[in-house]
Tab-separated table of C-alpha atoms in Angstrom:
chain	number	residue	atom	x	y	z
W	1	MET	CA	4.942	-2.570	24.239
W	2	SER	CA	5.136	-5.772	26.233
W	3	PHE	CA	2.219	-7.247	28.178
W	4	THR	CA	2.696	-10.522	30.018
W	5	VAL	CA	-0.019	-12.969	31.048
W	6	ALA	CA	1.202	-15.650	33.481
W	7	ILE	CA	-1.020	-18.729	33.748
W	8	ASP	CA	-0.095	-21.371	36.316
W	9	GLY	CA	-1.726	-24.510	37.626
W	10	PRO	CA	-1.492	-28.284	37.927
W	11	ALA	CA	-1.626	-30.843	35.136
W	12	ALA	CA	-4.902	-31.168	33.187
W	13	ALA	CA	-6.569	-28.188	34.864
W	14	GLY	CA	-7.092	-26.609	31.451
W	15	LYS	CA	-4.369	-23.965	31.584
W	16	GLY	CA	-2.913	-24.980	28.214
W	17	THR	CA	-6.264	-24.726	26.443
W	18	ILE	CA	-7.067	-21.438	28.183
W	19	SER	CA	-3.604	-20.047	27.406
W	20	LYS	CA	-3.900	-20.854	23.710
W	21	GLY	CA	-7.393	-19.384	23.614
W	22	VAL	CA	-6.300	-16.198	25.383
W	23	ALA	CA	-3.298	-15.807	23.073
W	24	ALA	CA	-5.503	-16.243	19.999
W	25	HIS	CA	-8.131	-13.811	21.349
W	26	PHE	CA	-5.665	-11.002	22.017
W	27	GLY	CA	-3.113	-11.786	19.314
W	28	PHE	CA	-0.375	-12.563	21.862
W	29	ALA	CA	2.466	-15.038	21.435
W	30	HIS	CA	2.098	-18.252	23.499
W	31	LEU	CA	4.667	-20.416	25.254
W	32	ASP	CA	3.776	-23.684	26.968
W	33	THR	CA	6.716	-23.720	29.373
W	34	GLY	CA	5.954	-27.326	30.272
W	35	LEU	CA	7.276	-28.253	26.831
W	36	LEU	CA	10.711	-27.008	27.921
W	37	TYR	CA	10.748	-29.543	30.741
W	38	ARG	CA	9.214	-32.246	28.551
W	39	ALA	CA	11.940	-31.696	25.954
W	40	VAL	CA	14.600	-31.998	28.664
W	41	GLY	CA	12.835	-35.051	30.087
W	42	ARG	CA	12.798	-36.647	26.639
W	43	ARG	CA	16.542	-36.131	26.332
W	44	THR	CA	17.121	-37.777	29.737
W	45	LEU	CA	15.126	-40.824	28.643
W	46	GLU	CA	17.657	-41.077	25.806
W	47	GLY	CA	20.486	-41.024	28.342
W	48	ALA	CA	21.389	-37.326	28.436
W	49	ASP	CA	22.366	-35.470	31.589
W	50	PRO	CA	19.373	-33.288	32.552
W	51	VAL	CA	21.368	-30.129	33.322
W	52	GLU	CA	23.369	-30.387	30.098
W	53	ALA	CA	20.142	-31.041	28.155
W	54	ALA	CA	18.531	-27.932	29.668
W	55	GLN	CA	21.540	-25.749	28.907
W	56	ALA	CA	21.631	-26.906	25.280
W	57	LEU	CA	17.858	-26.785	24.643
W	58	THR	CA	16.788	-25.302	21.306
W	59	ALA	CA	13.408	-23.952	20.203
W	60	GLU	CA	13.267	-26.688	17.544
W	61	GLU	CA	13.118	-29.381	20.221
W	62	LEU	CA	9.793	-27.955	21.414
W	63	GLU	CA	8.246	-28.859	18.057
W	64	GLN	CA	8.761	-32.620	18.440
W	65	GLY	CA	5.460	-34.433	18.254
W	66	ASP	CA	6.007	-37.033	20.968
W	67	LEU	CA	6.362	-34.673	23.952
W	68	ARG	CA	2.807	-35.340	25.214
W	69	THR	CA	3.225	-38.973	26.232
W	70	ALA	CA	2.689	-40.084	29.834
W	71	GLU	CA	6.273	-41.377	30.027
W	72	ILE	CA	7.720	-38.016	29.020
W	73	ALA	CA	5.337	-36.195	31.384
W	74	GLN	CA	6.742	-38.202	34.294
W	75	ALA	CA	10.321	-37.589	33.136
W	76	ALA	CA	9.566	-33.860	32.865
W	77	SER	CA	8.206	-33.755	36.407
W	78	LYS	CA	11.383	-35.414	37.682
W	79	VAL	CA	13.833	-33.086	35.938
W	80	ALA	CA	11.745	-30.062	36.986
W	81	VAL	CA	12.762	-30.550	40.631
W	82	ILE	CA	16.459	-30.061	39.738
W	83	PRO	CA	17.414	-26.431	40.571
W	84	GLU	CA	20.130	-26.292	37.889
W	85	VAL	CA	17.630	-27.370	35.222
W	86	ARG	CA	15.166	-24.669	36.250
W	87	ALA	CA	17.898	-22.027	36.318
W	88	ALA	CA	19.017	-22.954	32.804
W	89	LEU	CA	15.513	-22.428	31.437
W	90	VAL	CA	14.667	-19.159	33.221
W	91	ASN	CA	16.283	-16.788	30.709
W	92	PHE	CA	14.555	-18.518	27.773
W	93	GLN	CA	11.171	-17.926	29.418
W	94	ARG	CA	11.806	-14.356	30.583
W	95	ALA	CA	12.988	-13.236	27.150
W	96	PHE	CA	9.828	-14.682	25.610
W	97	ALA	CA	7.626	-12.998	28.221
W	98	ARG	CA	8.820	-9.466	27.466
W	99	ARG	CA	8.636	-9.694	23.702
W	100	ALA	CA	6.786	-6.877	21.964
W	101	GLY	CA	3.132	-7.396	21.205
W	102	GLY	CA	2.196	-9.391	24.314
W	103	ALA	CA	2.902	-12.903	25.539
W	104	VAL	CA	1.069	-15.665	27.378
W	105	LEU	CA	3.164	-18.191	29.324
W	106	ASP	CA	1.663	-21.184	31.046
W	107	GLY	CA	3.417	-23.395	33.561
W	108	ARG	CA	3.737	-23.891	37.290
W	109	ASP	CA	5.954	-21.035	38.490
W	110	ILE	CA	5.370	-18.267	35.939
W	111	GLY	CA	3.618	-15.815	38.242
W	112	THR	CA	5.785	-16.593	41.264
W	113	VAL	CA	9.304	-17.007	39.825
W	114	ILE	CA	9.622	-16.438	36.078
W	115	CYS	CA	7.441	-13.340	35.670
W	116	PRO	CA	6.556	-11.940	39.116
W	117	GLU	CA	5.963	-8.559	37.417
W	118	ALA	CA	3.440	-9.985	34.916
W	119	GLU	CA	0.517	-7.663	34.272
W	120	VAL	CA	-1.969	-10.521	34.698
W	121	LYS	CA	-1.614	-13.709	36.753
W	122	LEU	CA	-4.091	-16.574	36.671
W	123	PHE	CA	-3.962	-19.824	38.634
W	124	VAL	CA	-6.063	-22.427	36.855
W	125	THR	CA	-7.005	-25.467	38.901
W	126	ALA	CA	-9.569	-28.285	39.222
W	127	SER	CA	-10.059	-31.277	41.507
W	128	ALA	CA	-7.605	-34.172	41.120
W	129	GLU	CA	-10.474	-36.460	40.105
W	130	VAL	CA	-11.686	-34.132	37.358
W	131	ARG	CA	-8.156	-33.606	36.058
W	132	ALA	CA	-7.415	-37.336	36.076
W	133	GLU	CA	-10.580	-38.055	34.087
W	134	ARG	CA	-9.623	-35.415	31.516
W	135	ARG	CA	-6.118	-36.824	31.201
W	136	PHE	CA	-7.421	-40.408	30.986
W	137	LEU	CA	-9.752	-39.497	28.103
W	138	GLU	CA	-6.940	-37.607	26.361
W	139	LEU	CA	-4.480	-40.491	26.674
W	140	SER	CA	-7.087	-43.121	25.729
W	141	ALA	CA	-7.952	-41.181	22.582
W	142	LYS	CA	-4.293	-41.372	21.614
W	143	GLY	CA	-4.251	-45.139	22.115
W	144	SER	CA	-2.376	-45.236	25.426
W	145	ASP	CA	-3.009	-48.342	27.518
W	146	VAL	CA	-3.860	-46.727	30.864
W	147	THR	CA	-6.526	-47.093	33.551
W	148	ARG	CA	-8.436	-44.349	35.358
W	149	GLU	CA	-6.910	-45.458	38.653
W	150	GLN	CA	-3.372	-45.340	37.254
W	151	VAL	CA	-3.871	-41.845	35.832
W	152	LEU	CA	-5.305	-40.564	39.139
W	153	VAL	CA	-2.251	-41.915	40.985
W	154	ASP	CA	0.040	-40.244	38.440
W	155	VAL	CA	-1.800	-36.912	38.791
W	156	ARG	CA	-1.569	-36.974	42.584
W	157	GLU	CA	2.113	-37.965	42.553
W	158	ARG	CA	2.912	-35.190	40.100
W	159	ASP	CA	0.955	-32.641	42.149
W	160	ALA	CA	2.944	-33.632	45.241
W	161	ARG	CA	6.281	-33.360	43.423
W	162	ASP	CA	5.374	-29.986	41.949
W	163	ALA	CA	4.069	-28.541	45.221
W	164	GLU	CA	6.786	-29.911	47.509
W	165	ARG	CA	9.943	-29.267	45.484
W	166	SER	CA	12.424	-26.956	47.181
W	167	THR	CA	12.949	-24.741	44.126
W	168	ALA	CA	9.947	-22.839	42.719
W	169	PRO	CA	7.163	-24.988	44.169
W	170	MET	CA	3.821	-24.786	42.387
W	171	LYS	CA	1.533	-22.357	44.188
W	172	PRO	CA	-0.643	-19.369	43.273
W	173	ALA	CA	1.073	-15.977	43.291
W	174	ASN	CA	-0.285	-13.730	46.030
W	175	ASP	CA	-1.948	-11.519	43.427
W	176	ALA	CA	-3.118	-14.299	41.094
W	177	VAL	CA	-6.776	-14.693	40.161
W	178	LEU	CA	-7.949	-18.245	40.962
W	179	LEU	CA	-9.907	-19.980	38.204
W	180	ASP	CA	-11.404	-23.367	39.159
W	181	THR	CA	-12.449	-25.240	36.014
W	182	SER	CA	-13.875	-28.336	37.742
W	183	ASP	CA	-17.442	-27.457	36.721
W	184	LEU	CA	-16.752	-25.138	33.797
W	185	SER	CA	-16.861	-25.815	30.077
W	186	ILE	CA	-13.835	-24.777	28.022
W	187	GLU	CA	-15.827	-21.855	26.629
W	188	ALA	CA	-16.900	-20.639	30.082
W	189	ALA	CA	-13.392	-20.939	31.525
W	190	LEU	CA	-11.898	-19.064	28.581
W	191	ALA	CA	-14.539	-16.329	28.869
W	192	LYS	CA	-13.643	-15.815	32.537
W	193	ALA	CA	-9.924	-15.603	31.713
W	194	VAL	CA	-10.528	-13.118	28.895
W	195	ALA	CA	-12.664	-10.967	31.207
W	196	VAL	CA	-9.863	-10.799	33.796
W	197	ILE	CA	-7.307	-9.779	31.168
W	198	GLU	CA	-9.633	-7.206	29.596
W	199	GLN	CA	-9.770	-5.409	32.956
W	200	LYS	CA	-5.975	-5.139	33.147
W	201	LYS	CA	-5.088	-4.568	29.518
W	202	PRO	CA	-4.359	-0.963	28.494
W	203	ALA	CA	-6.977	0.331	26.099
W	204	THR	CA	-4.290	1.762	23.828
W	205	SER	CA	-2.321	-1.478	23.293
């Protein structure tokens, strides 16, 4: 049987870490839907048309190791506001969500647009300052030449783009459980997410 967990939220709130942890805990498949947009964004940086890149996207492109750079993150945020790009990627995500054995999808519009019928919806968030500090430490560890101030500006600009776009703006689903990780450790945040899912998950599955 299928069981879908939709996890949404802004950049660096911890939804990716929580999603992977939840998937591992329950034995569900995991899809970081942001990688779809990053892969399209990467293609546009190489000169491709974003809509054509989205329509031709393959699963192999999600495995490329350079999709986590700040430059590609910005490119991803820009292509994500294009309605035709989003439409091209919807079927890919929905098919993954209903696969047998359970699936966890994390992104920005999973609970509202991609999987409104998901059995569990979480909206993972944290303050912009906390998220910027997390992203700064992550990028610095990878050798990126960035400042805290620059990363905070990037986080706020991306939040605004994601929340204000006309197609599938980032917002919690009406029935989503809000999980603020500003003052939580990874372990505590994951424990809260697991507890929410345990309540909704059929005992027989």
